[in-house]
Amino acid sequence: MSGRSLTGLSPWGRRLVAAGCLVWCLITVFPLYWVVVTAFKTPPGVVGGPTYLPFIDFTPTLQPFIDLVQGIRGEFFRTFLNSTIVGISAAAIATAIGAMAAYALVRFEFKVRFGAGLIFFLLALGGYLLFNNTLGFTRPQALLLAFPIALVAAIVANRLSLPGPILGNEDILFWFVSQRMFPPIVTAFALYLLYSEIGRLGFQLIDSYVGLTLCYVAFSLPIVVWLMRDFFEAVPIEVEEAAMVDNVPSWRIFLGIVVPMSMNGLLATFMITLAFVWNEFLFALFLTNSRWQTLPILVAGQNSQRGDEWWATSAAALVAIVPMMIMAGLLSRMMRSGLLLGAIK
Amino acid sequence: MMRNDPIKHVFIWPAVLVVLAISIFPLIYSFTTSFLSYRLIPPIPPRVVWFGNYLSLLQEPRFWNAIFTTTLIAFIAVGLQYTIGFGVALALNARVPGERLFRVALLLPMLLAPVAVALVARMIFNPTMGPLNQLLAKFGLVNLPFLTNGHWALACIIAVEVWQWTPFVVLMMLAGLQTLPEDVYEAAELENASAWQQFWGITFPMLLPISAAVVFIRLIESYKIMDTVFVMTGGGPGVDTETLTLFAYQEGFKKFNLGYTSALSFLFLIAITIIGVTYLALLRPHLEKRR
């Protein structure tokens, strides 16, 4: 710890800095306070101008929440349930398979030939165009045919001694993380097209649990792999080596030793992923319409339908926010134990 | 130590397959669509136009406006986030009084749904019933058109971005500050270096790699901004606050102009890549000098 940057300051300087922090803290907290008090106001309490203190400025009421639960402003309960189900399952699946991939990248050696990757891409694109344009398959059929062929060809090509650079673990990691750099609109819109065409073949993915969860798993994987890699690197290698001497298979080393030892990291990663999925707006906007609508879409809808009913708007916003406030409390406790130190290396 | 065990494939393939299926599938799909003229409403059968979509986009003033708006929001917001965030991190690291209370409030904004944050912002910026205007009225300013005037609306969106994402900068910079070696500061103190000199001479250069990463992440993320704008202004008044993602959404979901939207999203991808590569290239000499 180097707590030195302020030691050179005079007492007055220190006070000034502390005041600055306090101001920023107030700016951070005030909007949250505002949404909490507004959610308990009656319509007259809002329209009459800003009021700040319950029981003094205005009489608090639970009416906005009662309206919300009764579903007067959209199917609130169901939407909340949707968000919870999709959020928890997507975060759990993403954490599980992302952690596996991160572990593999930390402990095993991978070699991918650049040529093999190129072959995959060219075959996938070319095969798709061939099946779709020349042979007259529908677009999803063409994709579903072209991809396995490209994948198998790439795996075979990887065994041959192709010229060109060989990519290692770091490059694979970069490939994972770079998925986050994409503007999501590229994926979201294309996913909408793909899902709707697959839907025409009889397998509904738009506005379905599978479609939405799958999309969120893929969307969260880069973060999971990035975070979990650091946690696994922190696990002492000696324990694993001792187990290997005893001929314990790798999957049992992973499940029996590594996972329990990095439980904190897994939990934190799960919570961060859950927060991302819970708040996600764009994919939900594209991929759902009624049955599997999530909370952010409902909250955004409060705005356009009922312009100035702030008490209702606040109540909805509050319900969307509260689970994440609890999460922030839990995470900030974990943060103190140097949790996020690893993530920036 | 690296092992080599066939089971490694079992570990890595599920994740690779999901990413291939959900990210690369659609990418190829929309890449081919971007060369088609293809509309759902009114239905026009797909027709190959090669670079037609791209060319008409590049001639579209609304597209350039969206690029300009997004760039403006991203650069100003990230600049402010970095400045405020670094300052707060320094103060917290120096054990400013009340540091504990502050740490709890620290994580909150970045975990909240941007949609909900934008709704709250709408209330606070409301000209007649919002608390902000009441506060300003005390200083003699009355009813500023926060969300109905183009410039003000842009400023409000930037303010909300700064509010929500400065904590991220604080968090990362704080973690970085805690890795700095103590002895360098002790040496500097022996030479009577002032706090300011210590900051410019030691702290700032040593944190340059982390700063670069933080700014990079925030810049890329800011370019994707959509939820906040969607709820706060819907891109209005007119198209004054329309960002790239919102423009794509309007074209894709209001007009169902599929080829055009695909081309737009690819131009967006190219723009992000150019910004990213330029940024890294500009920064590289500075980072390597310090090593």
XYZ file of C-alpha atoms in Angstrom:
636
model
C 0.000 0.000 0.000
C 1.285 3.382 -0.893
C -0.869 5.945 0.784
C 1.458 8.763 0.005
C 0.018 10.923 -2.700
C -1.610 13.273 -0.211
C 0.994 13.363 2.531
C 2.703 16.365 1.011
C -0.474 18.420 1.280
C -1.196 20.945 3.976
C -4.080 20.252 6.377
C -6.193 22.670 4.367
C -5.360 20.827 1.173
C -6.456 17.599 2.778
C -9.748 19.151 3.832
C -10.294 20.445 0.334
C -9.732 16.992 -1.135
C -12.061 15.435 1.419
C -14.725 17.997 0.537
C -14.319 17.194 -3.126
C -14.835 13.514 -2.405
C -17.902 14.289 -0.360
C -19.375 16.316 -3.206
C -18.823 13.472 -5.639
C -20.336 11.046 -3.140
C -23.439 13.246 -2.869
C -23.718 13.405 -6.644
C -23.496 9.612 -6.726
C -26.105 9.045 -4.061
C -28.622 11.789 -4.736
C -30.278 10.282 -7.854
C -30.701 7.020 -5.964
C -32.271 8.837 -3.039
C -34.533 10.651 -5.472
C -35.839 7.482 -7.070
C -36.506 5.944 -3.657
C -38.532 8.887 -2.355
C -40.405 9.384 -5.615
C -41.520 5.760 -5.619
C -43.418 6.379 -2.384
C -45.145 9.579 -3.473
C -48.775 10.078 -4.342
C -49.546 11.813 -7.643
C -50.187 15.188 -5.947
C -46.897 14.793 -4.091
C -45.079 14.722 -7.416
C -46.968 17.282 -9.440
C -46.726 20.019 -6.833
C -42.996 20.460 -7.412
C -39.954 18.759 -5.928
C -40.344 17.424 -2.409
C -37.581 15.782 -0.492
C -38.464 14.406 2.919
C -41.116 11.764 3.636
C -43.700 12.667 6.353
C -42.501 16.285 6.286
C -42.780 17.311 2.628
C -45.209 14.626 1.528
C -47.131 11.625 2.863
C -45.606 8.344 1.644
C -47.833 5.720 0.056
C -47.402 2.180 -1.219
C -49.838 2.678 -4.081
C -47.218 2.700 -6.876
C -45.969 -0.716 -5.785
C -49.492 -2.109 -5.443
C -50.227 -0.958 -8.989
C -47.031 -2.567 -10.141
C -47.740 -5.965 -8.600
C -51.317 -5.923 -9.855
C -49.953 -5.525 -13.356
C -51.696 -2.264 -14.184
C -48.608 -1.085 -16.047
C -47.536 -4.134 -17.992
C -47.055 -7.696 -16.856
C -44.638 -6.785 -14.205
C -44.441 -9.944 -12.145
C -43.877 -12.158 -15.143
C -41.196 -9.858 -16.528
C -39.386 -9.863 -13.228
C -39.499 -13.649 -13.213
C -38.210 -13.762 -16.803
C -35.263 -11.562 -15.937
C -34.446 -13.692 -12.923
C -34.708 -17.026 -14.755
C -32.765 -15.929 -17.818
C -30.219 -14.000 -15.745
C -29.428 -16.788 -13.307
C -29.299 -19.567 -15.884
C -27.257 -17.563 -18.402
C -24.812 -16.429 -15.704
C -24.487 -19.968 -14.340
C -23.896 -21.567 -17.747
C -21.502 -18.818 -18.819
C -19.531 -19.074 -15.570
C -19.331 -22.862 -15.889
C -18.147 -23.170 -19.473
C -16.164 -19.944 -19.317
C -14.307 -21.163 -16.237
C -13.528 -24.439 -17.987
C -12.133 -22.597 -20.985
C -10.144 -20.230 -18.757
C -8.668 -23.165 -16.862
C -7.730 -24.865 -20.113
C -6.013 -21.681 -21.286
C -4.051 -21.397 -18.046
C -2.923 -24.997 -17.629
C -2.854 -26.648 -21.056
C -0.950 -25.741 -24.128
C -2.855 -24.951 -27.301
C -1.521 -24.469 -30.773
C -3.738 -23.219 -33.529
C -2.321 -22.670 -36.958
C -3.264 -19.368 -38.466
C -3.869 -21.197 -41.740
C -6.460 -23.415 -40.072
C -8.369 -20.394 -38.822
C -8.267 -18.876 -42.275
C -9.520 -22.128 -43.812
C -12.379 -22.163 -41.318
C -13.457 -18.665 -42.191
C -13.150 -19.082 -45.951
C -14.936 -22.431 -45.982
C -17.715 -21.149 -43.739
C -18.296 -18.086 -45.906
C -17.787 -19.854 -49.217
C -19.801 -22.931 -48.230
C -22.623 -20.742 -47.043
C -22.715 -18.817 -50.310
C -22.466 -22.049 -52.311
C -25.294 -23.800 -50.466
C -27.468 -20.729 -50.389
C -27.018 -19.256 -53.855
C -26.002 -22.128 -56.091
C -27.712 -25.099 -54.502
C -30.780 -23.210 -53.355
C -30.922 -24.073 -49.653
C -32.531 -21.586 -47.293
C -30.117 -19.338 -45.425
C -30.167 -21.086 -42.039
C -29.911 -24.492 -43.709
C -26.923 -23.284 -45.689
C -25.278 -21.955 -42.515
C -25.966 -25.120 -40.554
C -24.424 -27.191 -43.353
C -21.428 -24.964 -44.004
C -20.305 -24.611 -40.413
C -19.665 -28.254 -39.475
C -17.843 -28.769 -42.752
C -15.662 -25.722 -42.132
C -15.051 -26.780 -38.536
C -13.999 -30.335 -39.437
C -11.803 -29.072 -42.261
C -10.131 -26.597 -39.917
C -9.474 -29.268 -37.289
C -7.931 -31.537 -39.900
C -5.913 -28.659 -41.340
C -4.568 -27.880 -37.888
C -2.840 -31.291 -37.805
C -1.105 -30.745 -41.123
C 2.087 -28.761 -41.274
C 0.751 -25.640 -42.895
C 3.013 -22.668 -43.423
C 2.266 -19.499 -41.504
C 2.314 -18.406 -37.870
C 1.162 -20.632 -35.014
C -1.164 -19.059 -32.457
C -0.820 -19.914 -28.797
C -2.906 -19.546 -25.640
C -2.494 -15.781 -25.485
C -3.932 -15.414 -28.969
C -6.904 -17.626 -28.155
C -7.528 -15.528 -25.058
C -7.345 -12.393 -27.162
C -9.835 -13.907 -29.590
C -12.267 -14.526 -26.728
C -11.880 -11.077 -25.232
C -12.070 -9.334 -28.602
C -15.653 -10.532 -28.906
C -16.452 -7.782 -26.417
C -15.063 -5.140 -28.743
C -17.765 -5.739 -31.317
C -20.565 -3.250 -31.289
C -23.401 -5.505 -30.069
C -25.668 -4.095 -32.750
C -23.736 -6.120 -35.351
C -24.523 -9.345 -33.536
C -27.945 -8.356 -32.284
C -29.345 -7.480 -35.644
C -27.831 -10.481 -37.407
C -28.983 -12.732 -34.599
C -32.476 -11.391 -35.025
C -32.374 -12.236 -38.737
C -30.951 -15.675 -38.114
C -33.365 -16.472 -35.294
C -36.367 -15.358 -37.306
C -35.357 -17.474 -40.287
C -34.757 -20.490 -38.074
C -38.190 -19.733 -36.620
C -39.659 -20.069 -40.081
C -38.247 -23.590 -40.210
C -40.338 -24.396 -37.154
C -37.876 -23.956 -34.288
C -38.734 -20.792 -32.455
C -35.815 -18.837 -31.052
C -37.142 -15.299 -31.039
C -38.984 -14.545 -27.828
C -37.954 -17.895 -26.392
C -36.009 -18.953 -23.338
C -33.394 -20.902 -25.305
C -32.705 -18.118 -27.793
C -32.273 -15.420 -25.183
C -30.208 -17.515 -22.770
C -27.899 -18.756 -25.519
C -27.298 -15.225 -26.672
C -26.504 -14.022 -23.155
C -24.143 -16.917 -22.521
C -22.126 -16.018 -25.615
C -22.273 -12.337 -24.750
C -20.913 -12.949 -21.213
C -18.208 -15.482 -22.054
C -15.458 -12.945 -22.827
C -15.766 -11.367 -19.386
C -15.888 -14.727 -17.641
C -12.824 -16.046 -19.440
C -10.928 -12.826 -18.768
C -11.748 -12.695 -15.045
C -11.447 -16.414 -14.329
C -8.060 -16.719 -15.981
C -6.565 -14.478 -13.298
C -8.181 -16.413 -10.491
C -6.883 -19.708 -11.827
C -3.413 -18.310 -12.280
C -3.443 -17.431 -8.588
C -4.117 -21.046 -7.594
C -0.791 -22.538 -6.453
C 0.457 -25.057 -8.962
C 2.063 -27.314 -6.334
C -1.257 -28.755 -5.198
C -2.128 -29.719 -8.735
C 1.298 -31.214 -9.319
C 0.991 -33.331 -6.199
C -2.336 -34.653 -7.443
C -0.825 -35.386 -10.841
C 1.896 -37.495 -9.259
C -0.905 -39.612 -7.801
C -2.382 -39.968 -11.282
C -5.589 -38.097 -10.532
C -7.282 -37.356 -13.864
C -7.383 -33.731 -14.980
C -11.124 -33.293 -14.716
C -10.991 -34.427 -11.072
C -8.160 -32.034 -10.355
C -10.305 -29.277 -11.806
C -13.553 -30.166 -10.032
C -12.073 -31.407 -6.784
C -9.182 -29.025 -6.190
C -9.191 -25.996 -8.445
C -12.893 -25.121 -8.323
C -13.174 -25.226 -4.518
C -9.991 -23.169 -4.195
C -11.250 -20.427 -6.485
C -14.817 -20.386 -5.182
C -14.613 -16.672 -4.332
C -13.588 -15.845 -7.845
C -16.329 -17.987 -9.341
C -18.903 -16.332 -7.124
C -17.732 -12.837 -8.003
C -17.648 -13.684 -11.696
C -21.142 -15.137 -11.460
C -22.424 -11.973 -9.815
C -20.762 -9.644 -12.308
C -22.167 -11.704 -15.183
C -25.609 -11.700 -13.600
C -25.443 -7.918 -13.332
C -24.557 -7.620 -17.015
C -27.395 -9.877 -18.094
C -29.880 -8.277 -15.720
C -29.181 -4.822 -17.146
C -28.841 -5.810 -20.780
C -31.143 -3.868 -23.067
C -30.236 -4.164 -26.727
C -30.447 -7.939 -27.224
C -33.610 -8.131 -25.155
C -35.128 -5.378 -27.278
C -34.339 -7.249 -30.492
C -34.956 -10.816 -29.435
C -38.072 -10.644 -27.263
C -41.496 -9.178 -27.729
C -44.005 -10.410 -25.192
C -43.535 -13.761 -23.529
C -39.885 -13.476 -22.564
C -39.616 -9.718 -22.215
C -37.112 -8.688 -19.564
C -37.151 -5.974 -16.958
C -35.111 -3.296 -18.769
C -37.554 -3.372 -21.682
C -40.519 -2.982 -19.369
C -38.801 -0.178 -17.487
C -37.971 1.613 -20.736
C -41.583 1.193 -21.821
C -42.832 3.023 -18.726
C -41.367 6.118 -20.240
C -43.039 6.160 -23.618
C -46.503 4.984 -22.586
C -47.073 7.112 -19.555
C -44.997 10.225 -19.855
C -45.089 11.867 -16.501
C -46.399 9.283 -14.047
C -43.221 9.491 -12.096
C -44.374 7.601 -9.068
C -45.012 4.540 -11.259
C -41.810 5.031 -13.235
C -39.797 5.275 -10.029
C -41.339 2.171 -8.556
C -40.492 0.177 -11.673
C -36.971 1.596 -11.818
C -36.507 0.859 -8.131
C -37.471 -2.783 -8.542
C -34.989 -3.113 -11.395
C -32.294 -1.448 -9.314
C -32.696 -3.022 -5.880
C -31.287 -6.493 -6.672
C -28.208 -4.804 -8.100
C -27.857 -2.613 -5.001
C -27.731 -5.764 -2.893
C -25.191 -7.156 -5.323
C -23.071 -4.004 -5.026
C -23.041 -4.456 -1.257
C -21.877 -8.062 -1.566
C -19.273 -7.238 -4.190
C -17.864 -4.263 -2.312
C -17.263 -6.570 0.637
C -15.381 -8.983 -1.616
C -13.538 -6.109 -3.238
C -11.862 -5.246 0.022
C -10.033 -8.560 -0.061
C -8.153 -7.503 -3.161
C -10.487 -9.324 -5.474
C -10.283 -6.973 -8.392
C -6.556 -6.523 -8.157
C -6.044 -9.539 -10.362
C -8.444 -8.407 -13.016
C -6.344 -5.499 -14.223
C -3.065 -7.255 -14.781
C 3.804 -25.268 -16.119
C 1.711 -26.430 -19.049
C 0.250 -29.880 -19.315
C -0.719 -31.649 -22.485
C -3.695 -33.892 -22.000
C -6.397 -34.694 -24.568
C -9.003 -33.645 -22.016
C -8.092 -30.018 -22.719
C -10.407 -30.163 -25.720
C -13.358 -31.022 -23.477
C -12.519 -27.950 -21.411
C -12.279 -25.431 -24.193
C -14.697 -26.545 -26.892
C -18.029 -25.710 -25.230
C -17.036 -22.062 -24.912
C -15.538 -21.916 -28.403
C -18.628 -23.495 -29.933
C -21.022 -21.101 -28.225
C -18.996 -18.096 -29.356
C -18.711 -19.465 -32.884
C -22.442 -20.133 -33.007
C -23.663 -16.870 -31.537
C -20.999 -14.408 -32.683
C -19.420 -15.757 -35.846
C -22.552 -17.294 -37.428
C -24.448 -14.008 -37.387
C -21.354 -12.111 -38.444
C -21.045 -14.079 -41.675
C -24.778 -13.868 -42.107
C -24.972 -10.111 -41.822
C -21.769 -9.702 -43.834
C -23.434 -11.332 -46.822
C -26.669 -9.460 -46.180
C -24.839 -6.138 -46.267
C -24.278 -6.590 -50.011
C -27.971 -7.122 -50.676
C -30.845 -4.760 -51.103
C -33.317 -6.475 -48.835
C -36.414 -5.083 -47.169
C -39.129 -6.753 -45.126
C -41.541 -3.829 -45.007
C -42.518 -3.290 -47.787
C -41.218 -6.705 -48.844
C -38.530 -6.511 -51.513
C -36.833 -9.788 -52.454
C -33.063 -9.822 -51.903
C -31.050 -8.400 -54.779
C -27.274 -8.149 -54.926
C -26.135 -4.517 -54.941
C -22.489 -5.078 -53.931
C -21.291 -1.884 -52.255
C -24.507 0.024 -52.923
C -25.591 0.041 -49.293
C -22.199 1.213 -48.131
C -22.057 4.002 -50.707
C -25.501 5.351 -49.947
C -24.680 5.246 -46.233
C -21.524 7.260 -46.754
C -23.567 9.879 -48.585
C -26.205 9.996 -45.853
C -25.855 13.103 -43.658
C -27.753 11.376 -40.852
C -25.051 8.704 -40.709
C -22.287 11.286 -40.355
C -24.333 13.093 -37.756
C -24.646 9.866 -35.772
C -20.890 9.285 -35.999
C -20.187 12.839 -34.879
C -22.632 12.628 -31.963
C -21.312 9.273 -30.781
C -17.707 10.462 -30.986
C -18.523 13.634 -29.103
C -20.301 11.741 -26.316
C -17.579 9.098 -26.078
C -14.598 11.450 -25.972
C -16.005 14.062 -23.597
C -17.546 11.481 -21.284
C -14.419 9.327 -21.113
C -12.222 12.383 -20.580
C -14.317 13.510 -17.650
C -14.592 9.999 -16.239
C -10.850 9.567 -16.324
C -10.081 12.941 -14.739
C -12.652 12.682 -11.956
C -12.070 8.977 -11.454
C -8.310 9.292 -11.142
C -8.693 12.170 -8.695
C -11.118 10.267 -6.518
C -8.923 7.165 -6.622
C -5.904 9.197 -5.493
C -7.889 10.665 -2.631
C -9.225 7.293 -1.543
C -5.780 5.751 -1.744
C -4.443 8.485 0.505
C -7.001 7.554 3.145
C -9.057 10.666 2.883
C -11.450 10.992 5.857
C -14.705 9.146 5.255
C -13.083 6.754 2.823
C -15.044 3.758 4.120
C -18.451 5.272 3.563
C -17.371 6.201 0.121
C -16.293 2.741 -0.943
C -19.805 1.388 -0.511
C -21.285 4.060 -2.754
C -18.491 3.427 -5.221
C -19.728 0.296 -6.942
C -23.377 1.239 -7.103
C -23.826 3.249 -10.299
C -22.033 0.822 -12.581
C -24.180 -2.103 -11.510
C -27.489 -0.356 -12.181
C -29.434 -0.833 -15.390
C -28.655 2.079 -17.736
C -32.339 2.121 -18.658
C -33.368 2.742 -15.057
C -30.600 5.301 -14.613
C -31.827 7.142 -17.699
C -35.382 7.208 -16.332
C -34.180 8.675 -13.065
C -32.173 11.218 -15.049
C -35.305 12.212 -16.928
C -36.989 12.981 -13.637
C -34.074 14.944 -12.283
C -33.659 16.957 -15.466
C -37.368 17.678 -15.775
C -37.668 21.451 -16.205
C -40.735 22.032 -14.033
C -40.828 19.230 -11.485
C -37.189 18.201 -11.255
C -35.003 19.063 -8.287
C -32.159 20.306 -10.464
C -34.089 23.221 -11.852
C -35.308 24.121 -8.401
C -31.704 24.258 -7.279
C -30.726 26.370 -10.274
C -33.675 28.684 -9.661
C -32.088 29.523 -6.325
C -29.147 30.885 -8.310
C -31.461 32.883 -10.522
C -31.583 30.566 -13.551
C -35.023 29.446 -14.603
C -36.284 26.395 -16.465
C -33.389 25.337 -18.600
C -34.540 23.198 -21.554
C -32.477 20.196 -20.457
C -33.807 17.529 -22.767
C -35.587 19.598 -25.396
C -32.612 21.562 -26.669
C -30.042 19.664 -28.706
C -26.937 20.958 -26.938
C -28.386 20.620 -23.468
C -29.667 17.122 -24.208
C -26.193 16.080 -25.326
C -24.703 17.549 -22.156
C -27.262 15.680 -20.043
C -26.456 12.374 -21.714
C -22.758 12.964 -21.115
C -23.488 13.798 -17.473
C -25.365 10.535 -17.043
C -22.544 8.571 -18.678
C -20.032 10.200 -16.362
C -22.228 9.494 -13.347
C -22.593 5.854 -14.237
C -19.067 4.958 -15.324
C -16.680 7.091 -13.264
C -16.842 4.397 -10.547
C -15.308 1.958 -12.999
C -12.331 4.258 -13.467
C -12.038 4.758 -9.702
C -12.076 1.014 -9.139
C -9.401 0.236 -11.699
C -7.141 3.159 -10.797
C -7.437 2.320 -7.106
C -6.377 -1.243 -7.799
C -3.468 0.113 -9.836
C -2.420 2.552 -7.116
C -2.197 -0.277 -4.637
C 0.424 -2.052 -6.710
C 2.861 0.904 -6.674
C 6.120 0.305 -4.812
C 6.583 2.211 -1.588
C 10.325 2.807 -1.759
C 10.227 5.100 -4.786
C 8.073 7.538 -2.816
C 10.384 7.338 0.177
C 13.313 8.243 -2.044
C 11.351 11.120 -3.565
C 10.475 12.401 -0.125
C 14.123 12.402 0.910
C 14.759 14.715 -2.001
C 11.931 16.970 -0.845
C 9.781 16.427 -3.914
C 6.413 18.112 -3.518
C 3.163 16.152 -3.757
C 2.623 17.540 -7.223
C 6.108 16.546 -8.377
C 5.608 13.059 -6.936
C 2.389 12.732 -8.877
C 3.812 13.869 -12.225
C 7.152 12.172 -11.764
C 6.117 8.849 -10.284
C 2.418 8.090 -9.920
C 1.162 9.185 -13.314
C 3.885 7.555 -15.455
C 3.763 4.344 -13.468
C 0.023 4.097 -13.911
C 0.162 4.889 -17.607
C -0.359 1.283 -18.766
C -3.428 0.860 -16.551
C -4.734 4.285 -17.569
C -4.357 3.310 -21.198
C -6.317 0.114 -20.670
C -9.066 1.849 -18.684
C -9.524 4.604 -21.252
C -9.492 2.045 -24.050
C -12.207 -0.089 -22.452
C -14.388 2.907 -21.672
C -13.949 4.400 -25.140
C -14.978 1.179 -26.865
C -17.925 0.737 -24.516
C -19.050 4.352 -24.913
C -19.252 3.947 -28.649
C -21.927 1.323 -28.139
C -24.120 3.717 -26.136
C -27.792 3.117 -26.747
C -29.968 2.459 -23.672
C -29.385 5.831 -22.040
C -30.083 7.791 -25.198
C -33.043 5.602 -26.112
C -34.816 6.406 -22.861
C -33.659 9.964 -22.236
C -34.204 11.571 -25.623
C -34.975 8.805 -28.121
C -32.343 10.464 -30.315
C -34.186 13.755 -30.319
C -34.835 16.605 -30.524
C -34.760 15.823 -34.242
C -31.638 13.710 -34.648
C -29.469 15.874 -32.398
C -28.581 13.080 -30.006
C -28.870 10.088 -32.302
C -25.984 7.671 -31.792
C -24.792 4.989 -34.189
C -26.538 2.117 -32.455
C -29.768 4.052 -32.245
C -29.560 4.932 -35.928
C -29.070 1.254 -36.757
C -32.021 0.363 -34.560
C -34.258 2.898 -36.294
C -33.274 1.677 -39.757
C -33.522 -1.980 -38.834
C -36.602 -2.026 -36.690
C -38.681 0.835 -37.912
C -38.026 0.342 -41.616
C -36.810 -3.274 -41.634
C -34.226 -2.275 -44.196
C -32.043 -5.341 -43.624
C -29.243 -4.893 -46.141
C -28.789 -1.263 -45.225
C -28.679 -1.986 -41.488
C -26.163 -4.792 -41.985
C -23.934 -2.465 -43.968
C -24.303 0.130 -41.237
C -23.295 -2.275 -38.518
C -20.243 -3.292 -40.515
C -19.197 0.314 -41.009
C -19.604 0.687 -37.260
C -17.378 -2.325 -36.691
C -14.759 -0.888 -39.044
C -14.916 2.481 -37.270
C -14.423 0.843 -33.850
C -11.488 -1.150 -35.192
C -9.866 1.956 -36.677
C -10.282 3.876 -33.432
C -8.902 0.986 -31.416
C -5.881 0.429 -33.642
C -5.088 4.157 -33.892
C -5.346 4.536 -30.151
C -2.995 1.651 -29.486
C -0.548 2.834 -32.145
C -0.480 6.379 -30.733
C 0.072 5.108 -27.236
C 2.647 2.420 -27.889
C 5.776 4.628 -27.911
C 4.775 6.127 -24.558
C 4.161 2.757 -22.988
C 7.383 1.216 -24.218
C 9.497 4.147 -23.106
C 8.475 3.508 -19.515
C 9.332 -0.163 -19.436
